[in-house]
N, CA, C and O atoms as CSV, one atom per row, in Angstrom:
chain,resi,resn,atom,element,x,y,z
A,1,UNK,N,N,77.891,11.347,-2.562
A,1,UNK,CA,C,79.233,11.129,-2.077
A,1,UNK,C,C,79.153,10.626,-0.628
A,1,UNK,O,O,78.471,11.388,0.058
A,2,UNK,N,N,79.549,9.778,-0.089
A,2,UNK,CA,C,79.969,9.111,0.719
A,2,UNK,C,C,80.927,9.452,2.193
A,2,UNK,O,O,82.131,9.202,2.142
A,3,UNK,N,N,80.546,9.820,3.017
A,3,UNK,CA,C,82.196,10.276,3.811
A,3,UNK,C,C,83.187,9.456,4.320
A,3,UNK,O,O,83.083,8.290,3.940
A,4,UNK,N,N,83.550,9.549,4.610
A,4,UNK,CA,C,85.098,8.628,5.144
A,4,UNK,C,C,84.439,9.054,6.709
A,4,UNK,O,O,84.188,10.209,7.053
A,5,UNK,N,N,84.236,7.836,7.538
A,5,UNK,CA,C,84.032,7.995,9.135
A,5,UNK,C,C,85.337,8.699,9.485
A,5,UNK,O,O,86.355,8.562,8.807
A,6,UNK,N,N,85.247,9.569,10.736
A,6,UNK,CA,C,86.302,10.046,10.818
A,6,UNK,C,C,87.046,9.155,12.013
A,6,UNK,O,O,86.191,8.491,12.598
A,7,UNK,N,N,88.700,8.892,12.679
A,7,UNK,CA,C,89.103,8.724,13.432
A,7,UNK,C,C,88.670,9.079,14.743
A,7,UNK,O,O,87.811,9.877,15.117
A,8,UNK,N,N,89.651,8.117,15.531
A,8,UNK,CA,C,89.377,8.803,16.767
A,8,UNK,C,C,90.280,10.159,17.033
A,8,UNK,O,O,89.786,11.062,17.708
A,9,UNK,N,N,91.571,10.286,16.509
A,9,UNK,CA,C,92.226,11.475,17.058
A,9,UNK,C,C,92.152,12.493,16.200
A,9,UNK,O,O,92.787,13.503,16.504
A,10,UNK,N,N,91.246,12.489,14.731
A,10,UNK,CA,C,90.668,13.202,14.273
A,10,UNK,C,C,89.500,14.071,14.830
A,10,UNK,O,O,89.552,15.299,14.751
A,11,UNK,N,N,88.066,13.184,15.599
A,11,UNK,CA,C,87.687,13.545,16.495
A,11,UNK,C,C,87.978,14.483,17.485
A,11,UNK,O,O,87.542,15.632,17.554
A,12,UNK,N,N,89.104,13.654,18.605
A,12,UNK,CA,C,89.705,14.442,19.598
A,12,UNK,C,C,90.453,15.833,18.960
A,12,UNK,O,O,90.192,16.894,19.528
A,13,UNK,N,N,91.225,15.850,17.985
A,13,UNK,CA,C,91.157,17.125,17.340
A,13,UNK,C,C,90.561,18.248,17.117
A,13,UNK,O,O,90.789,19.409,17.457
A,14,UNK,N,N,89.508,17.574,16.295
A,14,UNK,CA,C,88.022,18.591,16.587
A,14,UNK,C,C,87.621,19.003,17.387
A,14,UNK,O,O,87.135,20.113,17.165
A,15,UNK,N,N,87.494,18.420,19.031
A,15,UNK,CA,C,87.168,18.256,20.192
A,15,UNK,C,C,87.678,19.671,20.995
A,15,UNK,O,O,87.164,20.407,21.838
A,16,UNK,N,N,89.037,19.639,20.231
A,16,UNK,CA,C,90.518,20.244,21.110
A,16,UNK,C,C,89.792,21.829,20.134
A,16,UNK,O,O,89.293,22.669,20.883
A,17,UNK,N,N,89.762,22.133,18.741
A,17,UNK,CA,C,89.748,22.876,18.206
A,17,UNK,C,C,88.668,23.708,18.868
A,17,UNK,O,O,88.948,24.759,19.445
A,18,UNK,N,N,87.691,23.334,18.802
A,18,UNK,CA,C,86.397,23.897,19.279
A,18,UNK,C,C,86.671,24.090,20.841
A,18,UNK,O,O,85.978,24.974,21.345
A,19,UNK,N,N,87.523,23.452,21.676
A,19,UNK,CA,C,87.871,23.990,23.140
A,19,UNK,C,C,88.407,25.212,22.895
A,19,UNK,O,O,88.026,26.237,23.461
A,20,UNK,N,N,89.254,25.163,22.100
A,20,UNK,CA,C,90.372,26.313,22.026
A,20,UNK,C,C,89.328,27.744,21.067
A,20,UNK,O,O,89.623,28.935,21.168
A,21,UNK,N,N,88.895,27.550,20.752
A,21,UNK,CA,C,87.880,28.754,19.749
A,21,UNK,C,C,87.271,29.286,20.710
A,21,UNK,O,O,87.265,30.516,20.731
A,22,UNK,N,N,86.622,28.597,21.722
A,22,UNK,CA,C,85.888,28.586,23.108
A,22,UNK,C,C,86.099,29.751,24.542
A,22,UNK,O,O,85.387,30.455,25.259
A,23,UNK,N,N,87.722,29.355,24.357
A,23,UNK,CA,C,88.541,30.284,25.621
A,23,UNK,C,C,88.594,31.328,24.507
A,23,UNK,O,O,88.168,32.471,24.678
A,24,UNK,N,N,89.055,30.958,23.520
A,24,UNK,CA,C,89.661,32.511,22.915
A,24,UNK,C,C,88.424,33.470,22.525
A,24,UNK,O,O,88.519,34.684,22.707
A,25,UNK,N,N,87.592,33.054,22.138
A,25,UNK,CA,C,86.031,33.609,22.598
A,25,UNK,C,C,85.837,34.640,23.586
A,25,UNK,O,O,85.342,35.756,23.426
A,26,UNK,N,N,86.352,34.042,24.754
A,26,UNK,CA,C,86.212,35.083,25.846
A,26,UNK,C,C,84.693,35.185,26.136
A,26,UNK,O,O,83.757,34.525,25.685
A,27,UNK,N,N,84.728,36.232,27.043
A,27,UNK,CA,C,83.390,36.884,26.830
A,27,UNK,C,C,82.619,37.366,25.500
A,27,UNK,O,O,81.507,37.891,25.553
A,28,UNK,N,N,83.219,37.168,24.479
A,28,UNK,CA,C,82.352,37.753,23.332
A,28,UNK,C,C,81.587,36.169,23.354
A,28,UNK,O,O,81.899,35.040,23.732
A,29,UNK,N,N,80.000,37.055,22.488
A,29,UNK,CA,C,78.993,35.812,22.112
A,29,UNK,C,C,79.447,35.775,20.912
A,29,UNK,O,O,80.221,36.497,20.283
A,30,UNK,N,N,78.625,34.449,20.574
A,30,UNK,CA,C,79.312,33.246,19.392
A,30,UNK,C,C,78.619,34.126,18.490
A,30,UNK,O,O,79.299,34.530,17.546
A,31,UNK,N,N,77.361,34.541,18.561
A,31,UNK,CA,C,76.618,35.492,17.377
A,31,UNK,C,C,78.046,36.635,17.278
A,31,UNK,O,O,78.488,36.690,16.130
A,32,UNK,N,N,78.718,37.426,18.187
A,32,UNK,CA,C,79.259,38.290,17.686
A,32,UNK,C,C,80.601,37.749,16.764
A,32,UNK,O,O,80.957,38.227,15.688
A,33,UNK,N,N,81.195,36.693,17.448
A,33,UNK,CA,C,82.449,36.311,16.843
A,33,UNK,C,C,82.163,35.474,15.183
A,33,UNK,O,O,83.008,35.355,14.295
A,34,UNK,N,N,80.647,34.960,15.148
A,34,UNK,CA,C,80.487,34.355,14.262
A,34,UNK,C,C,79.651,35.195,13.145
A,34,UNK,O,O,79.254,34.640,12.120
A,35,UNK,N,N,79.427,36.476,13.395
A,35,UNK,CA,C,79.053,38.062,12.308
A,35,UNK,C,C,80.985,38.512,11.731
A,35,UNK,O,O,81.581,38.743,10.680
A,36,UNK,N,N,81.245,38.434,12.989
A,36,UNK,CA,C,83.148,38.616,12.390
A,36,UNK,C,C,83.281,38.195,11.409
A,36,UNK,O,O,83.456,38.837,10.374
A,37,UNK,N,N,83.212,36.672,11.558
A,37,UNK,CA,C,84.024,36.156,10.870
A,37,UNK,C,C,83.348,35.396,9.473
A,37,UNK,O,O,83.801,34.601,8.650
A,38,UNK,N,N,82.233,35.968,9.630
A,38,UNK,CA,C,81.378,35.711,8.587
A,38,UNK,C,C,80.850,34.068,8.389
A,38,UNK,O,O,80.868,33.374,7.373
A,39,UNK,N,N,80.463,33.804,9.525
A,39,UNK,CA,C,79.734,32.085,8.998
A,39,UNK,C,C,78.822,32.305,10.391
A,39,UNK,O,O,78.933,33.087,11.336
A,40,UNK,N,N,77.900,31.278,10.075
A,40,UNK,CA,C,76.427,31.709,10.933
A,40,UNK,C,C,76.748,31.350,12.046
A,40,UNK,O,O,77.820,30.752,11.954
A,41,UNK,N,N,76.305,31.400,13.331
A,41,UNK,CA,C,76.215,31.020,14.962
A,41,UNK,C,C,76.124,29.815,14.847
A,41,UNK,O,O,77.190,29.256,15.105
A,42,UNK,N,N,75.171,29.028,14.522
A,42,UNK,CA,C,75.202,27.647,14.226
A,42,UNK,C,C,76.640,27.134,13.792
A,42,UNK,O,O,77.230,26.268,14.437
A,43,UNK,N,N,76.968,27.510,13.073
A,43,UNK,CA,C,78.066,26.541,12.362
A,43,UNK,C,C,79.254,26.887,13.190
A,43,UNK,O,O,80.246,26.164,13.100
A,44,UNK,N,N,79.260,28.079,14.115
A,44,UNK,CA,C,80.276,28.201,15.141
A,44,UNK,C,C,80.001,27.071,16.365
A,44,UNK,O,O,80.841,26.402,16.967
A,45,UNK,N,N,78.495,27.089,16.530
A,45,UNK,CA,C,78.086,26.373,17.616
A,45,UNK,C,C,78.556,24.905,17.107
A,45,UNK,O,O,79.093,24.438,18.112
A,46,UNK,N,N,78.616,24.193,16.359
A,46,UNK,CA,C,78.498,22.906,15.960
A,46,UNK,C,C,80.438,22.628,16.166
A,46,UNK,O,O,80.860,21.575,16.646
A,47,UNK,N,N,81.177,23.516,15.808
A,47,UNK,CA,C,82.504,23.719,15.927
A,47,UNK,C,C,82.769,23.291,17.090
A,47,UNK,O,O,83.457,22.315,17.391
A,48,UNK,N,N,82.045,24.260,17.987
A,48,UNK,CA,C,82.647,24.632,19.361
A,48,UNK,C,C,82.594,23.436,20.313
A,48,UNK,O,O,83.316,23.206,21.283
A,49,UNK,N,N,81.361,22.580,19.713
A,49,UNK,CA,C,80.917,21.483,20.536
A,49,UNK,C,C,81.524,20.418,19.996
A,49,UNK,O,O,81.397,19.346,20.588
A,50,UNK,N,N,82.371,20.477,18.671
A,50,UNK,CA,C,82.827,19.085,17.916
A,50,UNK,C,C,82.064,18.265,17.180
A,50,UNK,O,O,82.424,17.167,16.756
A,51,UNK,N,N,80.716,18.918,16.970
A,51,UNK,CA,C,79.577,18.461,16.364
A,51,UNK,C,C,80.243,18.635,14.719
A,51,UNK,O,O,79.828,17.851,13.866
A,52,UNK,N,N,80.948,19.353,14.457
A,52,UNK,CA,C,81.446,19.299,12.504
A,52,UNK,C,C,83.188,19.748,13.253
A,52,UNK,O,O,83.835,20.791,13.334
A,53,UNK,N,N,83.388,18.427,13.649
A,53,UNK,CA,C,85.481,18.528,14.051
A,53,UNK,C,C,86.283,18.824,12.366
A,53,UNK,O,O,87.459,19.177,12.277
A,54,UNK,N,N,85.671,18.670,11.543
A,54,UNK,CA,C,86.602,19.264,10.239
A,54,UNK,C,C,85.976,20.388,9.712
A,54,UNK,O,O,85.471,20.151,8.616
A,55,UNK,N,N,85.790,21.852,10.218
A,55,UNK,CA,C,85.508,22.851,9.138
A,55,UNK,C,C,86.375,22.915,8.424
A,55,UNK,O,O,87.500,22.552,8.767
A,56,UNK,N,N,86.059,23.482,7.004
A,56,UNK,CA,C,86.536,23.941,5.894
A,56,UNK,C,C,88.025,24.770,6.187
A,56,UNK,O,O,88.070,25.130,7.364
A,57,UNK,N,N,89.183,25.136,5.443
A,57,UNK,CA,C,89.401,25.808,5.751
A,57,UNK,C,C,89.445,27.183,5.624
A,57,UNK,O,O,89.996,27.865,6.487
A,58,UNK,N,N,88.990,27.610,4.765
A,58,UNK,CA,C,88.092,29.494,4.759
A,58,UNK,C,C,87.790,29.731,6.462
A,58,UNK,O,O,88.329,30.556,7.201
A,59,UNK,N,N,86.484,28.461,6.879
A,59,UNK,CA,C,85.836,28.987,8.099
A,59,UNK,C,C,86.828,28.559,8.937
A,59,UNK,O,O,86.610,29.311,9.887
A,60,UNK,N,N,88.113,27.638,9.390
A,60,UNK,CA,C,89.124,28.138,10.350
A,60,UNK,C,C,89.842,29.544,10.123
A,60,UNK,O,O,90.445,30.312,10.872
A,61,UNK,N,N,89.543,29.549,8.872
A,61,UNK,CA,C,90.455,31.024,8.698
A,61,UNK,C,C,90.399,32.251,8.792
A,61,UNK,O,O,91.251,33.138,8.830
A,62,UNK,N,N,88.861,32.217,8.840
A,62,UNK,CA,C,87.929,33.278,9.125
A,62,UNK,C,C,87.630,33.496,11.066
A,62,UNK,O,O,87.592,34.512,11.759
A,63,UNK,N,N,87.486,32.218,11.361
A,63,UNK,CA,C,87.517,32.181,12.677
A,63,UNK,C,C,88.275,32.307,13.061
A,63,UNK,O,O,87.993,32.800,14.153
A,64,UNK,N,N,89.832,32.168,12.938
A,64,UNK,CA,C,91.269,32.834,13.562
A,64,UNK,C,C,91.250,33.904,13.603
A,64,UNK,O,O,91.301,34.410,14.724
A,65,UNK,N,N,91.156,34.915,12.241
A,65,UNK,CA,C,91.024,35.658,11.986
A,65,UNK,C,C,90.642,37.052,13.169
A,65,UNK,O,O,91.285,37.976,13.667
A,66,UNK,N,N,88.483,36.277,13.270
A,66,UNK,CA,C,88.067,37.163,13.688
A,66,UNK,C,C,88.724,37.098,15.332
A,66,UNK,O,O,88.989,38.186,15.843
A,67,UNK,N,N,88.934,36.066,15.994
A,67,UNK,CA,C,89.816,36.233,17.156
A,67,UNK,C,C,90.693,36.159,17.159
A,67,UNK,O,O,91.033,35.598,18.200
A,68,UNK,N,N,91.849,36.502,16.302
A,68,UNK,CA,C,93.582,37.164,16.537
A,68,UNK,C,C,93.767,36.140,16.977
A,68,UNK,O,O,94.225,36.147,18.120
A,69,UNK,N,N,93.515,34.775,16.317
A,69,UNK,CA,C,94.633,33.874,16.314
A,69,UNK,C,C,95.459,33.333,15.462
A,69,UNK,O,O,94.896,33.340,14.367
A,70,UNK,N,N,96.894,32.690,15.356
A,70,UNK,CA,C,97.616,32.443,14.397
A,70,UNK,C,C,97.048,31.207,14.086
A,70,UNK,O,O,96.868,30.512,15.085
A,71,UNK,N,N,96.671,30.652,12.914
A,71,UNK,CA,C,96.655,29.465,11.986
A,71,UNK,C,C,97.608,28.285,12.794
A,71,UNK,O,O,97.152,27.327,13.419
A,72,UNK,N,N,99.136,28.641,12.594
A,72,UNK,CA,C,100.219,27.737,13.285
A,72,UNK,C,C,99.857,27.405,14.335
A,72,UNK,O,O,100.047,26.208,14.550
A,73,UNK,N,N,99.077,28.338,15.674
A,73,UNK,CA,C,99.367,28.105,16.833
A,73,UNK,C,C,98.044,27.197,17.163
A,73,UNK,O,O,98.010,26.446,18.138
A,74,UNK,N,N,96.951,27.351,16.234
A,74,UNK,CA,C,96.095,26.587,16.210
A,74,UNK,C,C,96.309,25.229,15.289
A,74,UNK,O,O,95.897,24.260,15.927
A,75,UNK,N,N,96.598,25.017,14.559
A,75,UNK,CA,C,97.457,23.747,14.266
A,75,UNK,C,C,98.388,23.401,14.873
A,75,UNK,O,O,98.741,22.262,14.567
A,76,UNK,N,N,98.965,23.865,15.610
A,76,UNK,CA,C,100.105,22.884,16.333
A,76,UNK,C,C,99.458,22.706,17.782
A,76,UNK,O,O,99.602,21.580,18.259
A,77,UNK,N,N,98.730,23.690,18.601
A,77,UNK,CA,C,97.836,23.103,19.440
A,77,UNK,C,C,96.960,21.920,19.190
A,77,UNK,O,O,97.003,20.823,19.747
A,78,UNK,N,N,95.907,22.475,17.958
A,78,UNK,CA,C,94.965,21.055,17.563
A,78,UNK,C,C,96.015,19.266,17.772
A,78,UNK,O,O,95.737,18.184,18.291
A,79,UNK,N,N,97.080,19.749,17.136
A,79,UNK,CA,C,97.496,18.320,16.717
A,79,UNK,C,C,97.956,17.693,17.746
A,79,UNK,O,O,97.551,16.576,18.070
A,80,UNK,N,N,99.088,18.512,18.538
A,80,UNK,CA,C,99.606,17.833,19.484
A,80,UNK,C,C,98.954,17.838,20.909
A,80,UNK,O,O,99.682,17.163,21.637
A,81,UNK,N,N,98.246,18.158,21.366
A,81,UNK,CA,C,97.381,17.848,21.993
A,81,UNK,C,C,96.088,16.851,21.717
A,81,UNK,O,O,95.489,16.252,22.610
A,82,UNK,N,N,95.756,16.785,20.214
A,82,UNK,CA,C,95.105,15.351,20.069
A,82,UNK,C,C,95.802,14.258,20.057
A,82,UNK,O,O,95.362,13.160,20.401
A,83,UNK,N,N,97.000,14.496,19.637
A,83,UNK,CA,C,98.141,13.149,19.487
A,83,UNK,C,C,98.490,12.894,21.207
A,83,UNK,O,O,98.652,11.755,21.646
A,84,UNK,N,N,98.546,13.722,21.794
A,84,UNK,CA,C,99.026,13.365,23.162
A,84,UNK,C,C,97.977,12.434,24.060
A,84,UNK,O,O,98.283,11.708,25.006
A,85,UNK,N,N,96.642,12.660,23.493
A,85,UNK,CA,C,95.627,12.080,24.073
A,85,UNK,C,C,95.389,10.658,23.759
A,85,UNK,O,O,94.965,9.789,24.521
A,86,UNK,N,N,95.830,10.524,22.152
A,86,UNK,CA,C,95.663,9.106,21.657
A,86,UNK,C,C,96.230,8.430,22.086
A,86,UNK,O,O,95.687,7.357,22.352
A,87,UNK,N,N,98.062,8.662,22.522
A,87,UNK,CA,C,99.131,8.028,22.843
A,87,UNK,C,C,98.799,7.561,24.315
A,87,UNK,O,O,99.537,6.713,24.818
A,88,UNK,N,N,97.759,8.049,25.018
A,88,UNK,CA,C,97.513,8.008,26.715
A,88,UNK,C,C,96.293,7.130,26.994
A,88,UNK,O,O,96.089,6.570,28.071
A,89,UNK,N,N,95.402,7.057,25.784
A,89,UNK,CA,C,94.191,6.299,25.768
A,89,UNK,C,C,94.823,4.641,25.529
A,89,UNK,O,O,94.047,3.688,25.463
């Protein structure tokens, strides 16, 4: 199977997502938040950096989850803040 290249404000999305997983992180390590929420350090790390900007959604859901965040507030952050960036580029 083949992938579809992704966009640019798809990208910047990803970009934004993994910022925001980042702060809400806090001081906890990615090993602890990523035992939470059940998917390996790596695949948090690759998130965090925008290295895989589309996880699944189980592992956003799991990752909200393990840091008490709402789904909505992370979708409506992700989006409009990538859309705001495209519109400025």
């Amino acid at each position: 199977m083949v992938r579809t290249p992704l966009t640019p404000w798809e990208r910047r999305r990803g970009e934004r997502f993994g910022a925001l997983l980042r702060a809400a992180r806090g001081e906890r390590s990615m090993v602890e938040v990523a035992a939470a929420a059940g998917v390996s350090a790596e695949t948090l790390r690759k998130i965090e950096t925008g290295r895989a900007p589309t996880p699944a959604f189980f592992t956003v859901a799991a990752l909200a989850g393990a840091l008490g965040l709402s789904l909505d507030v992370l979708v409506t952050a992700c989006a409009q803040d990538a859309e705001a960036a495209a519109l400025s580029a």
